[in-house]
PDB file of C-alpha atoms and ligand atoms in Angstrom:
ATOM      1  CA  MET A   1       0.471   3.322 -56.485  1.00  0.00           C
ATOM      2  CA  ASP A   2      -2.305   0.730 -56.538  1.00  0.00           C
ATOM      3  CA  ARG A   3      -5.986   1.627 -56.807  1.00  0.00           C
ATOM      4  CA  LYS A   4      -6.787   1.103 -53.105  1.00  0.00           C
ATOM      5  CA  LYS A   5      -3.903   3.294 -51.948  1.00  0.00           C
ATOM      6  CA  PHE A   6      -4.838   5.985 -54.460  1.00  0.00           C
ATOM      7  CA  ILE A   7      -8.468   6.098 -53.284  1.00  0.00           C
ATOM      8  CA  LYS A   8      -7.391   6.149 -49.642  1.00  0.00           C
ATOM      9  CA  THR A   9      -4.936   8.984 -50.281  1.00  0.00           C
ATOM     10  CA  CYS A  10      -7.529  11.004 -52.206  1.00  0.00           C
ATOM     11  CA  GLY A  11     -10.108  10.422 -49.480  1.00  0.00           C
ATOM     12  CA  MET A  12      -7.747  11.679 -46.786  1.00  0.00           C
ATOM     13  CA  ALA A  13      -6.852  14.740 -48.857  1.00  0.00           C
ATOM     14  CA  CYS A  14     -10.536  15.553 -49.410  1.00  0.00           C
ATOM     15  CA  ALA A  15     -11.368  15.096 -45.726  1.00  0.00           C
ATOM     16  CA  GLY A  16      -8.445  17.319 -44.729  1.00  0.00           C
ATOM     17  CA  GLY A  17      -9.395  19.957 -47.283  1.00  0.00           C
ATOM     18  CA  GLY A  18     -13.016  19.909 -46.134  1.00  0.00           C
ATOM     19  CA  ALA A  19     -12.021  20.287 -42.490  1.00  0.00           C
ATOM     20  CA  LEU A  20      -9.699  23.169 -43.371  1.00  0.00           C
ATOM     21  CA  ALA A  21     -12.461  24.880 -45.364  1.00  0.00           C
ATOM     22  CA  VAL A  22     -14.832  24.595 -42.392  1.00  0.00           C
ATOM     23  CA  LEU A  23     -12.178  26.024 -40.055  1.00  0.00           C
ATOM     24  CA  LEU A  24     -11.387  28.908 -42.380  1.00  0.00           C
ATOM     25  CA  GLN A  25     -15.056  29.661 -42.903  1.00  0.00           C
ATOM     26  CA  GLY A  26     -15.581  29.629 -39.153  1.00  0.00           C
ATOM     27  CA  CYS A  27     -12.809  32.175 -38.694  1.00  0.00           C
ATOM     28  CA  SER A  28     -13.977  34.438 -41.464  1.00  0.00           C
ATOM     29  CA  THR A  29     -17.664  34.435 -40.565  1.00  0.00           C
ATOM     30  CA  SER A  30     -17.014  35.018 -36.898  1.00  0.00           C
ATOM     31  CA  LYS A  31     -15.925  38.617 -37.472  1.00  0.00           C
ATOM     32  CA  THR A  32     -17.538  39.588 -40.750  1.00  0.00           C
ATOM     33  CA  LEU A  33     -21.177  40.530 -40.965  1.00  0.00           C
ATOM     34  CA  THR A  34     -23.627  42.472 -43.063  1.00  0.00           C
ATOM     35  CA  GLY A  35     -24.829  45.741 -41.613  1.00  0.00           C
ATOM     36  CA  THR A  36     -28.081  47.386 -42.546  1.00  0.00           C
ATOM     37  CA  ILE A  37     -28.210  50.858 -43.995  1.00  0.00           C
ATOM     38  CA  ASN A  38     -30.819  53.042 -42.372  1.00  0.00           C
ATOM     39  CA  ASP A  39     -30.999  56.589 -43.742  1.00  0.00           C
ATOM     40  CA  SER A  40     -27.338  57.564 -43.844  1.00  0.00           C
ATOM     41  CA  ASP A  41     -26.180  55.163 -41.129  1.00  0.00           C
ATOM     42  CA  LEU A  42     -24.683  51.714 -41.356  1.00  0.00           C
ATOM     43  CA  VAL A  43     -26.160  49.915 -38.364  1.00  0.00           C
ATOM     44  CA  VAL A  44     -24.895  46.909 -36.397  1.00  0.00           C
ATOM     45  CA  SER A  45     -25.958  45.590 -33.036  1.00  0.00           C
ATOM     46  CA  LEU A  46     -23.584  45.984 -30.109  1.00  0.00           C
ATOM     47  CA  THR A  47     -24.195  42.306 -29.412  1.00  0.00           C
ATOM     48  CA  ASP A  48     -22.332  41.520 -32.651  1.00  0.00           C
ATOM     49  CA  PHE A  49     -19.126  42.130 -30.687  1.00  0.00           C
ATOM     50  CA  GLU A  50     -20.054  39.621 -28.017  1.00  0.00           C
ATOM     51  CA  THR A  51     -18.813  36.073 -27.679  1.00  0.00           C
ATOM     52  CA  LYS A  52     -20.003  33.790 -24.915  1.00  0.00           C
ATOM     53  CA  ALA A  53     -17.826  31.374 -22.995  1.00  0.00           C
ATOM     54  CA  GLY A  54     -20.033  29.633 -20.440  1.00  0.00           C
ATOM     55  CA  ASN A  55     -21.525  32.388 -18.304  1.00  0.00           C
ATOM     56  CA  GLU A  56     -18.897  34.902 -19.307  1.00  0.00           C
ATOM     57  CA  THR A  57     -19.237  37.463 -22.064  1.00  0.00           C
ATOM     58  CA  HIS A  58     -16.158  38.431 -23.990  1.00  0.00           C
ATOM     59  CA  TYR A  59     -15.862  41.008 -26.718  1.00  0.00           C
ATOM     60  CA  LYS A  60     -14.308  40.809 -30.141  1.00  0.00           C
ATOM     61  CA  LYS A  61     -11.607  43.385 -30.728  1.00  0.00           C
ATOM     62  CA  TYR A  62     -13.122  44.218 -34.090  1.00  0.00           C
ATOM     63  CA  ILE A  63     -15.756  43.264 -36.617  1.00  0.00           C
ATOM     64  CA  ILE A  64     -15.790  43.821 -40.363  1.00  0.00           C
ATOM     65  CA  VAL A  65     -19.057  45.171 -41.685  1.00  0.00           C
ATOM     66  CA  ASN A  66     -20.152  44.774 -45.286  1.00  0.00           C
ATOM     67  CA  ASN A  67     -23.135  45.964 -47.229  1.00  0.00           C
ATOM     68  CA  GLY A  68     -23.758  45.538 -50.962  1.00  0.00           C
ATOM     69  CA  LYS A  69     -24.089  49.318 -51.338  1.00  0.00           C
ATOM     70  CA  LEU A  70     -20.574  49.949 -50.054  1.00  0.00           C
ATOM     71  CA  LYS A  71     -17.535  49.735 -52.332  1.00  0.00           C
ATOM     72  CA  PHE A  72     -15.350  48.648 -49.417  1.00  0.00           C
ATOM     73  CA  PRO A  73     -16.063  47.076 -46.035  1.00  0.00           C
ATOM     74  CA  ILE A  74     -15.692  49.005 -42.808  1.00  0.00           C
ATOM     75  CA  CYS A  75     -13.674  47.655 -39.908  1.00  0.00           C
ATOM     76  CA  VAL A  76     -15.069  48.624 -36.512  1.00  0.00           C
ATOM     77  CA  TYR A  77     -12.675  48.387 -33.566  1.00  0.00           C
ATOM     78  CA  ARG A  78     -14.031  48.201 -30.047  1.00  0.00           C
ATOM     79  CA  PHE A  79     -11.738  49.808 -27.456  1.00  0.00           C
ATOM     80  CA  ASP A  80     -14.276  49.710 -24.630  1.00  0.00           C
ATOM     81  CA  ALA A  81     -18.063  49.757 -24.224  1.00  0.00           C
ATOM     82  CA  LEU A  82     -18.273  53.381 -25.357  1.00  0.00           C
ATOM     83  CA  THR A  83     -15.272  53.789 -27.643  1.00  0.00           C
ATOM     84  CA  TYR A  84     -15.127  52.551 -31.220  1.00  0.00           C
ATOM     85  CA  SER A  85     -13.400  53.438 -34.458  1.00  0.00           C
ATOM     86  CA  ALA A  86     -14.914  52.736 -37.865  1.00  0.00           C
ATOM     87  CA  LEU A  87     -12.370  52.606 -40.672  1.00  0.00           C
ATOM     88  CA  TRP A  88     -12.852  52.440 -44.410  1.00  0.00           C
ATOM     89  CA  LEU A  89     -10.831  49.453 -45.638  1.00  0.00           C
ATOM     90  CA  ARG A  90      -9.528  51.316 -48.661  1.00  0.00           C
ATOM     91  CA  CYS A  91      -5.815  51.976 -48.790  1.00  0.00           C
ATOM     92  CA  THR A  92      -4.924  55.655 -49.066  1.00  0.00           C
ATOM     93  CA  HIS A  93      -2.068  54.875 -51.467  1.00  0.00           C
ATOM     94  CA  GLN A  94      -3.795  53.487 -54.569  1.00  0.00           C
ATOM     95  CA  GLY A  95      -7.096  52.222 -53.236  1.00  0.00           C
ATOM     96  CA  ALA A  96      -6.592  48.492 -52.687  1.00  0.00           C
ATOM     97  CA  GLU A  97      -8.749  46.752 -50.080  1.00  0.00           C
ATOM     98  CA  LEU A  98      -6.956  46.328 -46.778  1.00  0.00           C
ATOM     99  CA  GLN A  99      -6.659  43.146 -44.765  1.00  0.00           C
ATOM    100  CA  VAL A 100      -7.096  43.098 -41.007  1.00  0.00           C
ATOM    101  CA  PHE A 101      -4.612  41.350 -38.717  1.00  0.00           C
ATOM    102  CA  GLY A 102      -5.645  42.077 -35.150  1.00  0.00           C
ATOM    103  CA  ASP A 103      -4.646  45.672 -34.372  1.00  0.00           C
ATOM    104  CA  LYS A 104      -2.983  46.091 -37.732  1.00  0.00           C
ATOM    105  CA  LEU A 105      -4.466  46.819 -41.144  1.00  0.00           C
ATOM    106  CA  GLN A 106      -2.247  45.880 -44.026  1.00  0.00           C
ATOM    107  CA  CYS A 107      -2.420  46.556 -47.746  1.00  0.00           C
ATOM    108  CA  PRO A 108      -1.752  43.513 -49.918  1.00  0.00           C
ATOM    109  CA  ALA A 109      -0.785  45.690 -52.911  1.00  0.00           C
ATOM    110  CA  HIS A 110       2.366  47.463 -51.716  1.00  0.00           C
ATOM    111  CA  GLY A 111       2.544  46.768 -47.979  1.00  0.00           C
ATOM    112  CA  SER A 112       1.281  49.946 -46.330  1.00  0.00           C
ATOM    113  CA  GLU A 113       0.149  49.496 -42.735  1.00  0.00           C
ATOM    114  CA  PHE A 114      -2.294  51.310 -40.473  1.00  0.00           C
ATOM    115  CA  ASP A 115      -3.177  51.036 -36.808  1.00  0.00           C
ATOM    116  CA  SER A 116      -6.586  50.432 -35.226  1.00  0.00           C
ATOM    117  CA  LYS A 117      -7.330  54.165 -35.256  1.00  0.00           C
ATOM    118  CA  GLY A 118      -6.520  54.393 -38.955  1.00  0.00           C
ATOM    119  CA  LYS A 119      -3.160  56.125 -38.538  1.00  0.00           C
ATOM    120  CA  ASN A 120      -0.628  55.330 -41.244  1.00  0.00           C
ATOM    121  CA  THR A 121       2.331  53.492 -39.690  1.00  0.00           C
ATOM    122  CA  SER A 122       4.183  52.284 -42.770  1.00  0.00           C
ATOM    123  CA  GLY A 123       4.331  53.464 -46.411  1.00  0.00           C
ATOM    124  CA  PRO A 124       4.126  53.934 -49.268  1.00  0.00           C
ATOM    125  CA  ALA A 125       0.736  55.331 -48.142  1.00  0.00           C
ATOM    126  CA  ASP A 126       1.256  58.603 -46.293  1.00  0.00           C
ATOM    127  CA  LYS A 127      -2.269  59.455 -45.186  1.00  0.00           C
ATOM    128  CA  SER A 128      -4.486  58.040 -42.471  1.00  0.00           C
ATOM    129  CA  LEU A 129      -7.512  55.956 -43.340  1.00  0.00           C
ATOM    130  CA  ARG A 130     -10.874  57.513 -43.686  1.00  0.00           C
ATOM    131  CA  SER A 131     -12.852  57.069 -40.498  1.00  0.00           C
ATOM    132  CA  PHE A 132     -16.538  57.516 -39.818  1.00  0.00           C
ATOM    133  CA  PRO A 133     -18.318  59.035 -36.841  1.00  0.00           C
ATOM    134  CA  VAL A 134     -19.863  56.372 -34.622  1.00  0.00           C
ATOM    135  CA  ARG A 135     -22.633  56.764 -32.069  1.00  0.00           C
ATOM    136  CA  ILE A 136     -24.486  54.359 -29.812  1.00  0.00           C
ATOM    137  CA  ASP A 137     -28.247  54.404 -29.895  1.00  0.00           C
ATOM    138  CA  ASN A 138     -30.547  51.860 -28.260  1.00  0.00           C
ATOM    139  CA  ASN A 139     -27.954  49.057 -28.157  1.00  0.00           C
ATOM    140  CA  GLN A 140     -27.022  49.692 -31.759  1.00  0.00           C
ATOM    141  CA  LEU A 141     -23.868  51.093 -33.237  1.00  0.00           C
ATOM    142  CA  LYS A 142     -24.624  53.642 -35.914  1.00  0.00           C
ATOM    143  CA  ILE A 143     -21.840  54.487 -38.328  1.00  0.00           C
ATOM    144  CA  SER A 144     -22.517  57.705 -40.198  1.00  0.00           C
ATOM    145  CA  LEU A 145     -21.911  57.318 -43.942  1.00  0.00           C
ATOM    146  CA  LYS A 146     -22.908  60.855 -44.830  1.00  0.00           C
ATOM    147  CA  ALA A 147     -19.778  61.695 -46.795  1.00  0.00           C
ATOM    148  CA  VAL A 148     -18.929  58.326 -48.398  1.00  0.00           C
TER     149      VAL A 148
HETATM  150  S1  FES B   1      -2.449  50.475 -52.753  1.00  0.00           S
HETATM  151 FE1  FES B   1      -2.025  50.094 -50.669  1.00  0.00          FE
HETATM  152  S2  FES B   1       0.108  50.335 -50.492  1.00  0.00           S
HETATM  153 FE2  FES B   1      -0.314  50.715 -52.585  1.00  0.00          FE
END
């Protein structure tokens, strides 16, 4: 390969890699956010579920909430304006961090799966995920961490 071809090939690979990184970052940041801890509650705004398309408001099916004080993130599913589930993303088998794929939570360690309410649907884990009480207060979602 001559020098010009090599530089052109490397340039295209870098441009493609950069574009992919931007796309992946866009996907990951769109549903992951940092919640604030206030007393014993992890707090997020209800507007964090919103996405705008023109004049229409749509809602994300879930968001993943992190905070530096938590050992694992919490996935919050939105079923409707008043119904949510907040699930600890720690596998009940041996404690690996779960990955979220739409309505399904999957463990990368040994393949256990859970549904959006935390119910175990596939082993080797045989217990449901830990879930947290959620309440709505002044357009905020408050996830009680009292027993973490
Ligand atoms: S730690 Fe999750 S399936 Fe084993």
